[in-house]
Amino acid sequence: MISQCTGRTDSGNQLQSASDEVELERMEWFREAKFGLFLHWGLYSISEGEWGGDTTLAEWLMIKADIPSSEYEKLAKKFNPVDFNAREWVRVAKAAGMRYIVITAKHHDGFCMYDSKYTEYDILDATPYGKDPMKELAKACREGGIKLCFYYSIADWHHPELHQKYNQRKFHPAGFHGNPNPNADIRKYAEYMKNQTQELLSNYGDVGIIWYDAGGAFRGDDMAKLLDTESIIKMIREMQPGCLINDRLAGPGTDYGTPEQHIPEGVQAKPFEVCMTLGRKWSWSKYDVDWKTPAQVIFNLVDITSKGGNYLLGIGPKPDGSLPTPATEILPQVGKWLDEYGESVYNAGAIRDQLRFREGIATQGDDKIYLHFFKEIGKETITLEGYFHDHKKIYMLDPSGNKEIKTEKYHGALVLHLPKKLNPNPDRIIVIEY
Ligand code: H79
C-alpha cells in the first residue's frame, strides 16, 4: 500500500535575501511546469540499439562498443533526418501536458546536434542534412509556448583536448576516448565548453535550462576547478538570468537536483527533477520494447509532484526525425488525463500540512488538498489525522460533475465517507477546499 507521512515547516520557504528572491523568480516557471520531455537524439540513434550483434546499446554506443572516433565519425554521413518536424514534436509534448523540452545539444559522443562554430563535428558541417534542427525546434517551441532547454554533456569522447582519464573512469579504468591525445589540455576543453554554452544561449532565443551531464566523468577529480565552472555559471547568469542550471555541473549556485531513473523518498526540501525513460533506453532502440503504461506515468507524475519535484520523461526520436510509435500512443493518454485532472498536479505541489493520509498520495495547492487514490482501499471511510482547516467543500473530482463527499470531524481528525467503489482508473481524486 502506498503510504505517506508528510509535513514540512514553512520556514524553509522564507526569503533570506535579495538573491533568494532572484532565485525564486528564476525557478517559478520550473515549479509550475511539473512535466517535461527529455529527447536523446544523435548519431547513436542511427544504430537503433544494435552494433556488431550487441542489441543492448543506446546513447552509450561509442564507449560500450569501443568504437574509435575514425569509425564513429562515419555515422554522421548517414544522419539525414528528413522526417524531422519540430512543430510535430512540440504538438506531441503539449498534447501530453508537458511544458518544456530538454534536448541533447551534445551527448557524451561529442557530436553537436546544432550548428557550432567551434567544431566541424556538428550536424551542419558533418551530415547531409544541411539544416540546424535546433533552430526549427526553438521556433516551434516559441510559437507553442514550450520552454526549450539544452542537454550538454561535460564528458566528451571525441574532443581532442579532453584527456581520456576524465571520461567515465568508473566504467573504463583508464577512461575512454575515441582518439586519445596524451597532450590534451583541459583548459582548452573548458574554454570549448564555455564557448559552446555561450552559443546555445546566443542563437536560440530564451533557453529554459542548460542541462549539464557528466555521466560519471570527472568522478574523483575537481571538476569545478578543472573546468572553471564558476566562470561558466557567471556567464550564464549574465547572458540569460532566467536560465536554470542543473546540479550536475559542479560549482556554486546551481539550481536543482536531478535524480535519474528513480523517485526520491518523501518530501524534498530542495527543488528537483526526476529524469526517467518512458521505455528502458534514453535514445531510440528498436529492441526497447518495455514501455511504461500511461497509468504508471501518471502515478509517477503525481508521486513526484507530492514530493515537490518535476518529472522529465525521456524518449528517443528515430534517426529519420520521427517519434517512436509507443511514445506517440502513450503520451496522449497521459495528456488526456491531465486535461481532466491536471489541476491536482499543475496547481499543486508537496503537502505542507502535517497531514497523515495512508491510503494514497496527497498534493496541495494554495487552498486545496488533493487526495489521490490509485487503488481500491477496501473500506468506506478514511481518517485524515492532522487535518485542521475549516473546509469549504469536499468532493470527488469528476469532469462530468464533482460529487460531494460526506465528512465529520473527530478528535482533530477528519473522517471521509467514500463511495463503495472508488474505481481508480488510474487515479481517483478527492479535493478538500479550505
Ligand atoms: O543522458 C542519459 C544517460 O546517457 C546519462 N544521463 C542520462 C540523462 C547517464 N550517464 N551516466 N549514467 C547515465 C549512469 C550510468 C549508467 C551506466 Fe550504462 C550503466 C553506464 C553503463 C552501465 C546506461 C546503461 C548507459 C549504458 C548502459
mmCIF file of C-alpha atoms in Angstrom, residues 12-261:
data_model
loop_
_atom_site.group_PDB
_atom_site.id
_atom_site.type_symbol
_atom_site.label_atom_id
_atom_site.label_comp_id
_atom_site.label_asym_id
_atom_site.label_seq_id
_atom_site.Cartn_x
_atom_site.Cartn_y
_atom_site.Cartn_z
ATOM 1 C CA GLY A 12 12.340 26.692 4.513
ATOM 2 C CA ASN A 13 10.419 28.784 2.034
ATOM 3 C CA GLN A 14 11.063 32.152 3.596
ATOM 4 C CA LEU A 15 13.221 34.593 1.729
ATOM 5 C CA GLN A 16 16.578 35.142 3.333
ATOM 6 C CA SER A 17 17.946 37.779 0.981
ATOM 7 C CA ALA A 18 17.554 39.530 -2.348
ATOM 8 C CA SER A 19 19.478 36.784 -4.100
ATOM 9 C CA ASP A 20 16.939 34.277 -2.790
ATOM 10 C CA GLU A 21 14.297 36.364 -4.484
ATOM 11 C CA VAL A 22 16.123 36.246 -7.822
ATOM 12 C CA GLU A 23 16.458 32.506 -7.393
ATOM 13 C CA LEU A 24 12.768 32.050 -6.616
ATOM 14 C CA GLU A 25 11.808 34.124 -9.634
ATOM 15 C CA ARG A 26 14.099 32.120 -11.879
ATOM 16 C CA MET A 27 12.584 28.893 -10.576
ATOM 17 C CA GLU A 28 8.984 29.990 -10.932
ATOM 18 C CA TRP A 29 8.267 28.608 -14.411
ATOM 19 C CA PHE A 30 10.008 25.375 -13.480
ATOM 20 C CA ARG A 31 7.949 24.871 -10.326
ATOM 21 C CA GLU A 32 4.796 25.409 -12.313
ATOM 22 C CA ALA A 33 5.835 23.318 -15.320
ATOM 23 C CA LYS A 34 5.849 19.969 -13.494
ATOM 24 C CA PHE A 35 6.216 17.822 -16.600
ATOM 25 C CA GLY A 36 8.843 17.911 -19.362
ATOM 26 C CA LEU A 37 10.034 15.902 -22.353
ATOM 27 C CA PHE A 38 13.633 14.685 -22.487
ATOM 28 C CA LEU A 39 14.866 13.924 -26.003
ATOM 29 C CA HIS A 40 18.044 11.963 -26.719
ATOM 30 C CA TRP A 41 18.844 12.297 -30.387
ATOM 31 C CA GLY A 42 22.216 11.949 -32.043
ATOM 32 C CA LEU A 43 24.483 9.793 -34.199
ATOM 33 C CA TYR A 44 23.911 6.869 -31.827
ATOM 34 C CA SER A 45 20.219 6.912 -32.859
ATOM 35 C CA ILE A 46 21.284 5.534 -36.246
ATOM 36 C CA SER A 47 22.356 2.235 -34.691
ATOM 37 C CA GLU A 48 18.776 1.674 -33.471
ATOM 38 C CA GLY A 49 20.286 -0.051 -30.450
ATOM 39 C CA GLU A 50 22.440 -2.602 -32.272
ATOM 40 C CA TRP A 51 26.148 -2.788 -33.118
ATOM 41 C CA GLY A 52 28.119 -5.873 -34.077
ATOM 42 C CA GLY A 53 25.390 -8.171 -32.812
ATOM 43 C CA ASP A 54 25.014 -6.450 -29.431
ATOM 44 C CA THR A 55 21.397 -5.336 -29.171
ATOM 45 C CA THR A 56 21.563 -3.648 -25.768
ATOM 46 C CA LEU A 57 23.011 -0.363 -26.953
ATOM 47 C CA ALA A 58 21.762 3.211 -26.964
ATOM 48 C CA GLU A 59 23.429 6.603 -26.472
ATOM 49 C CA TRP A 60 26.458 4.933 -24.860
ATOM 50 C CA LEU A 61 27.098 3.076 -28.119
ATOM 51 C CA MET A 62 30.560 4.533 -28.720
ATOM 52 C CA ILE A 63 32.041 3.641 -25.345
ATOM 53 C CA LYS A 64 30.210 0.343 -24.931
ATOM 54 C CA ALA A 65 31.155 -0.993 -28.365
ATOM 55 C CA ASP A 66 34.593 0.601 -28.005
ATOM 56 C CA ILE A 67 34.376 2.428 -31.325
ATOM 57 C CA PRO A 68 37.272 4.691 -32.321
ATOM 58 C CA SER A 69 36.418 8.216 -33.480
ATOM 59 C CA SER A 70 37.576 7.480 -37.031
ATOM 60 C CA GLU A 71 34.842 4.879 -37.339
ATOM 61 C CA TYR A 72 32.126 6.525 -35.232
ATOM 62 C CA GLU A 73 32.509 9.730 -37.251
ATOM 63 C CA LYS A 74 31.294 7.858 -40.343
ATOM 64 C CA LEU A 75 27.815 7.704 -38.823
ATOM 65 C CA ALA A 76 27.479 11.427 -39.484
ATOM 66 C CA LYS A 77 27.339 10.815 -43.240
ATOM 67 C CA LYS A 78 24.232 8.696 -42.633
ATOM 68 C CA PHE A 79 22.443 11.173 -40.419
ATOM 69 C CA ASN A 80 19.704 12.723 -42.512
ATOM 70 C CA PRO A 81 16.506 13.275 -40.504
ATOM 71 C CA VAL A 82 14.258 14.162 -43.419
ATOM 72 C CA ASP A 83 11.108 13.424 -41.406
ATOM 73 C CA PHE A 84 12.062 15.779 -38.607
ATOM 74 C CA ASN A 85 9.191 18.147 -37.916
ATOM 75 C CA ALA A 86 9.753 20.424 -34.946
ATOM 76 C CA ARG A 87 6.114 21.512 -34.838
ATOM 77 C CA GLU A 88 5.042 17.880 -34.558
ATOM 78 C CA TRP A 89 7.417 17.289 -31.638
ATOM 79 C CA VAL A 90 6.055 20.344 -29.873
ATOM 80 C CA ARG A 91 2.492 19.240 -30.603
ATOM 81 C CA VAL A 92 3.150 15.803 -29.078
ATOM 82 C CA ALA A 93 4.769 17.337 -25.986
ATOM 83 C CA LYS A 94 1.918 19.784 -25.475
ATOM 84 C CA ALA A 95 -0.734 17.126 -26.029
ATOM 85 C CA ALA A 96 0.976 15.118 -23.287
ATOM 86 C CA GLY A 97 0.654 18.060 -20.911
ATOM 87 C CA MET A 98 4.372 18.765 -20.970
ATOM 88 C CA ARG A 99 5.610 22.309 -20.625
ATOM 89 C CA TYR A 100 9.262 22.058 -21.520
ATOM 90 C CA ILE A 101 11.596 20.097 -23.761
ATOM 91 C CA VAL A 102 15.190 19.211 -22.961
ATOM 92 C CA ILE A 103 17.140 18.017 -25.996
ATOM 93 C CA THR A 104 20.673 16.725 -26.436
ATOM 94 C CA ALA A 105 22.671 19.556 -27.998
ATOM 95 C CA LYS A 106 25.723 17.353 -27.397
ATOM 96 C CA HIS A 107 25.880 13.954 -25.732
ATOM 97 C CA HIS A 108 28.962 12.102 -24.464
ATOM 98 C CA ASP A 109 29.919 11.126 -28.031
ATOM 99 C CA GLY A 110 30.787 14.788 -28.558
ATOM 100 C CA PHE A 111 28.722 15.205 -31.708
ATOM 101 C CA CYS A 112 26.916 18.552 -31.800
ATOM 102 C CA MET A 113 23.299 18.423 -32.901
ATOM 103 C CA TYR A 114 23.335 22.159 -33.546
ATOM 104 C CA ASP A 115 25.390 24.478 -35.702
ATOM 105 C CA SER A 116 28.544 25.233 -33.716
ATOM 106 C CA LYS A 117 31.327 27.442 -34.993
ATOM 107 C CA TYR A 118 33.755 25.830 -32.563
ATOM 108 C CA THR A 119 33.772 22.428 -34.242
ATOM 109 C CA GLU A 120 33.126 20.789 -37.564
ATOM 110 C CA TYR A 121 31.822 17.761 -35.736
ATOM 111 C CA ASP A 122 28.294 19.066 -35.902
ATOM 112 C CA ILE A 123 25.091 18.483 -37.815
ATOM 113 C CA LEU A 124 25.687 21.331 -40.260
ATOM 114 C CA ASP A 125 29.264 20.522 -41.206
ATOM 115 C CA ALA A 126 29.308 16.737 -40.958
ATOM 116 C CA THR A 127 25.925 15.454 -42.136
ATOM 117 C CA PRO A 128 23.998 15.633 -45.413
ATOM 118 C CA TYR A 129 21.011 17.209 -43.617
ATOM 119 C CA GLY A 130 22.092 20.795 -44.204
ATOM 120 C CA LYS A 131 19.941 22.437 -41.540
ATOM 121 C CA ASP A 132 20.106 23.214 -37.837
ATOM 122 C CA PRO A 133 17.236 21.283 -36.230
ATOM 123 C CA MET A 134 17.649 23.260 -33.010
ATOM 124 C CA LYS A 135 16.735 26.439 -34.884
ATOM 125 C CA GLU A 136 13.495 24.823 -36.026
ATOM 126 C CA LEU A 137 12.819 23.442 -32.583
ATOM 127 C CA ALA A 138 13.474 26.806 -30.932
ATOM 128 C CA LYS A 139 10.978 28.440 -33.288
ATOM 129 C CA ALA A 140 8.324 25.755 -32.791
ATOM 130 C CA CYS A 141 8.772 25.921 -29.004
ATOM 131 C CA ARG A 142 8.459 29.691 -29.005
ATOM 132 C CA GLU A 143 5.292 29.505 -31.097
ATOM 133 C CA GLY A 144 3.853 26.736 -28.956
ATOM 134 C CA GLY A 145 4.666 28.292 -25.595
ATOM 135 C CA ILE A 146 7.036 25.490 -24.598
ATOM 136 C CA LYS A 147 10.364 26.175 -22.895
ATOM 137 C CA LEU A 148 13.330 24.909 -24.865
ATOM 138 C CA CYS A 149 16.229 23.547 -22.808
ATOM 139 C CA PHE A 150 19.569 22.099 -23.858
ATOM 140 C CA TYR A 151 21.277 18.989 -22.546
ATOM 141 C CA TYR A 152 25.041 19.440 -22.789
ATOM 142 C CA SER A 153 27.492 16.679 -21.982
ATOM 143 C CA ILE A 154 30.537 17.518 -19.911
ATOM 144 C CA ALA A 155 32.036 14.150 -20.824
ATOM 145 C CA ASP A 156 33.276 14.119 -24.415
ATOM 146 C CA TRP A 157 34.674 11.056 -26.150
ATOM 147 C CA HIS A 158 35.704 12.997 -29.258
ATOM 148 C CA HIS A 159 37.187 16.368 -28.344
ATOM 149 C CA PRO A 160 40.996 16.269 -28.640
ATOM 150 C CA GLU A 161 41.599 18.479 -25.609
ATOM 151 C CA LEU A 162 39.755 16.281 -23.141
ATOM 152 C CA HIS A 163 42.096 13.613 -21.808
ATOM 153 C CA GLN A 164 40.597 10.122 -21.720
ATOM 154 C CA LYS A 165 41.285 9.847 -17.995
ATOM 155 C CA TYR A 166 38.442 12.298 -17.279
ATOM 156 C CA ASN A 167 35.902 10.230 -19.238
ATOM 157 C CA GLN A 168 33.975 7.558 -17.335
ATOM 158 C CA ARG A 169 36.871 6.019 -15.411
ATOM 159 C CA LYS A 170 34.300 4.160 -13.369
ATOM 160 C CA PHE A 171 33.318 2.125 -16.434
ATOM 161 C CA HIS A 172 36.732 2.050 -18.129
ATOM 162 C CA PRO A 173 39.637 2.008 -15.655
ATOM 163 C CA ALA A 174 41.827 4.128 -17.942
ATOM 164 C CA GLY A 175 38.942 6.315 -19.055
ATOM 165 C CA PHE A 176 37.780 6.402 -22.638
ATOM 166 C CA HIS A 177 38.407 8.419 -25.765
ATOM 167 C CA GLY A 178 37.787 7.708 -29.445
ATOM 168 C CA ASN A 179 41.138 9.217 -30.359
ATOM 169 C CA PRO A 180 43.247 9.631 -27.216
ATOM 170 C CA ASN A 181 45.574 12.583 -27.021
ATOM 171 C CA PRO A 182 48.271 12.347 -24.338
ATOM 172 C CA ASN A 183 48.866 16.094 -24.634
ATOM 173 C CA ALA A 184 45.248 17.092 -24.147
ATOM 174 C CA ASP A 185 44.908 20.441 -22.399
ATOM 175 C CA ILE A 186 41.933 20.570 -20.078
ATOM 176 C CA ARG A 187 41.962 24.390 -20.101
ATOM 177 C CA LYS A 188 41.233 24.314 -23.813
ATOM 178 C CA TYR A 189 38.380 21.902 -23.308
ATOM 179 C CA ALA A 190 36.983 24.140 -20.548
ATOM 180 C CA GLU A 191 37.090 27.056 -22.952
ATOM 181 C CA TYR A 192 35.317 24.976 -25.619
ATOM 182 C CA MET A 193 32.545 24.101 -23.177
ATOM 183 C CA LYS A 194 32.141 27.710 -22.189
ATOM 184 C CA ASN A 195 32.121 28.874 -25.809
ATOM 185 C CA GLN A 196 29.509 26.325 -26.764
ATOM 186 C CA THR A 197 27.359 27.245 -23.798
ATOM 187 C CA GLN A 198 27.593 30.835 -24.977
ATOM 188 C CA GLU A 199 26.478 29.770 -28.469
ATOM 189 C CA LEU A 200 23.488 27.881 -27.130
ATOM 190 C CA LEU A 201 22.465 30.953 -25.160
ATOM 191 C CA SER A 202 23.032 33.307 -28.115
ATOM 192 C CA ASN A 203 21.448 31.598 -31.097
ATOM 193 C CA TYR A 204 18.171 30.053 -29.966
ATOM 194 C CA GLY A 205 16.350 32.730 -28.004
ATOM 195 C CA ASP A 206 15.414 32.150 -24.384
ATOM 196 C CA VAL A 207 16.732 28.879 -23.004
ATOM 197 C CA GLY A 208 14.935 27.344 -20.013
ATOM 198 C CA ILE A 209 17.732 25.144 -18.698
ATOM 199 C CA ILE A 210 21.281 24.216 -19.562
ATOM 200 C CA TRP A 211 21.115 20.580 -18.504
ATOM 201 C CA TYR A 212 24.729 19.543 -17.904
ATOM 202 C CA ASP A 213 25.591 15.885 -17.588
ATOM 203 C CA ALA A 214 28.960 14.399 -16.805
ATOM 204 C CA GLY A 215 27.653 10.834 -16.931
ATOM 205 C CA GLY A 216 30.264 9.689 -14.456
ATOM 206 C CA ALA A 217 33.115 11.705 -15.976
ATOM 207 C CA PHE A 218 35.342 13.769 -13.696
ATOM 208 C CA ARG A 219 34.450 11.492 -10.803
ATOM 209 C CA GLY A 220 37.209 11.822 -8.259
ATOM 210 C CA ASP A 221 38.542 14.951 -9.992
ATOM 211 C CA ASP A 222 37.862 18.548 -9.056
ATOM 212 C CA MET A 223 35.515 19.311 -11.934
ATOM 213 C CA ALA A 224 34.719 22.810 -10.701
ATOM 214 C CA LYS A 225 38.382 23.756 -10.682
ATOM 215 C CA LEU A 226 39.438 21.928 -13.843
ATOM 216 C CA LEU A 227 36.633 23.429 -15.918
ATOM 217 C CA ASP A 228 36.423 26.736 -14.047
ATOM 218 C CA THR A 229 32.693 26.171 -13.781
ATOM 219 C CA GLU A 230 32.298 29.311 -11.679
ATOM 220 C CA SER A 231 33.033 31.422 -14.750
ATOM 221 C CA ILE A 232 30.600 29.362 -16.838
ATOM 222 C CA ILE A 233 27.864 29.842 -14.257
ATOM 223 C CA LYS A 234 28.620 33.563 -14.075
ATOM 224 C CA MET A 235 28.402 33.844 -17.847
ATOM 225 C CA ILE A 236 25.052 32.047 -17.963
ATOM 226 C CA ARG A 237 23.640 34.307 -15.239
ATOM 227 C CA GLU A 238 24.776 37.381 -17.166
ATOM 228 C CA MET A 239 23.586 36.203 -20.564
ATOM 229 C CA GLN A 240 20.225 34.762 -19.554
ATOM 230 C CA PRO A 241 19.316 35.416 -15.920
ATOM 231 C CA GLY A 242 16.187 33.282 -16.356
ATOM 232 C CA CYS A 243 18.088 30.162 -17.463
ATOM 233 C CA LEU A 244 18.358 27.356 -14.917
ATOM 234 C CA ILE A 245 21.450 25.230 -14.384
ATOM 235 C CA ASN A 246 21.104 21.691 -13.042
ATOM 236 C CA ASP A 247 23.415 20.456 -10.336
ATOM 237 C CA ARG A 248 25.490 18.074 -12.464
ATOM 238 C CA LEU A 249 27.801 20.955 -13.209
ATOM 239 C CA ALA A 250 29.931 21.119 -10.093
ATOM 240 C CA GLY A 251 30.187 24.614 -8.755
ATOM 241 C CA PRO A 252 28.467 27.295 -6.738
ATOM 242 C CA GLY A 253 24.842 28.272 -7.099
ATOM 243 C CA THR A 254 23.330 25.730 -9.473
ATOM 244 C CA ASP A 255 19.567 25.469 -9.276
ATOM 245 C CA TYR A 256 18.226 21.993 -8.728
ATOM 246 C CA GLY A 257 18.896 18.298 -8.275
ATOM 247 C CA THR A 258 18.459 15.562 -10.868
ATOM 248 C CA PRO A 259 17.710 12.068 -9.563
ATOM 249 C CA GLU A 260 17.947 9.705 -12.530
ATOM 250 C CA GLN A 261 15.618 6.728 -13.095
#
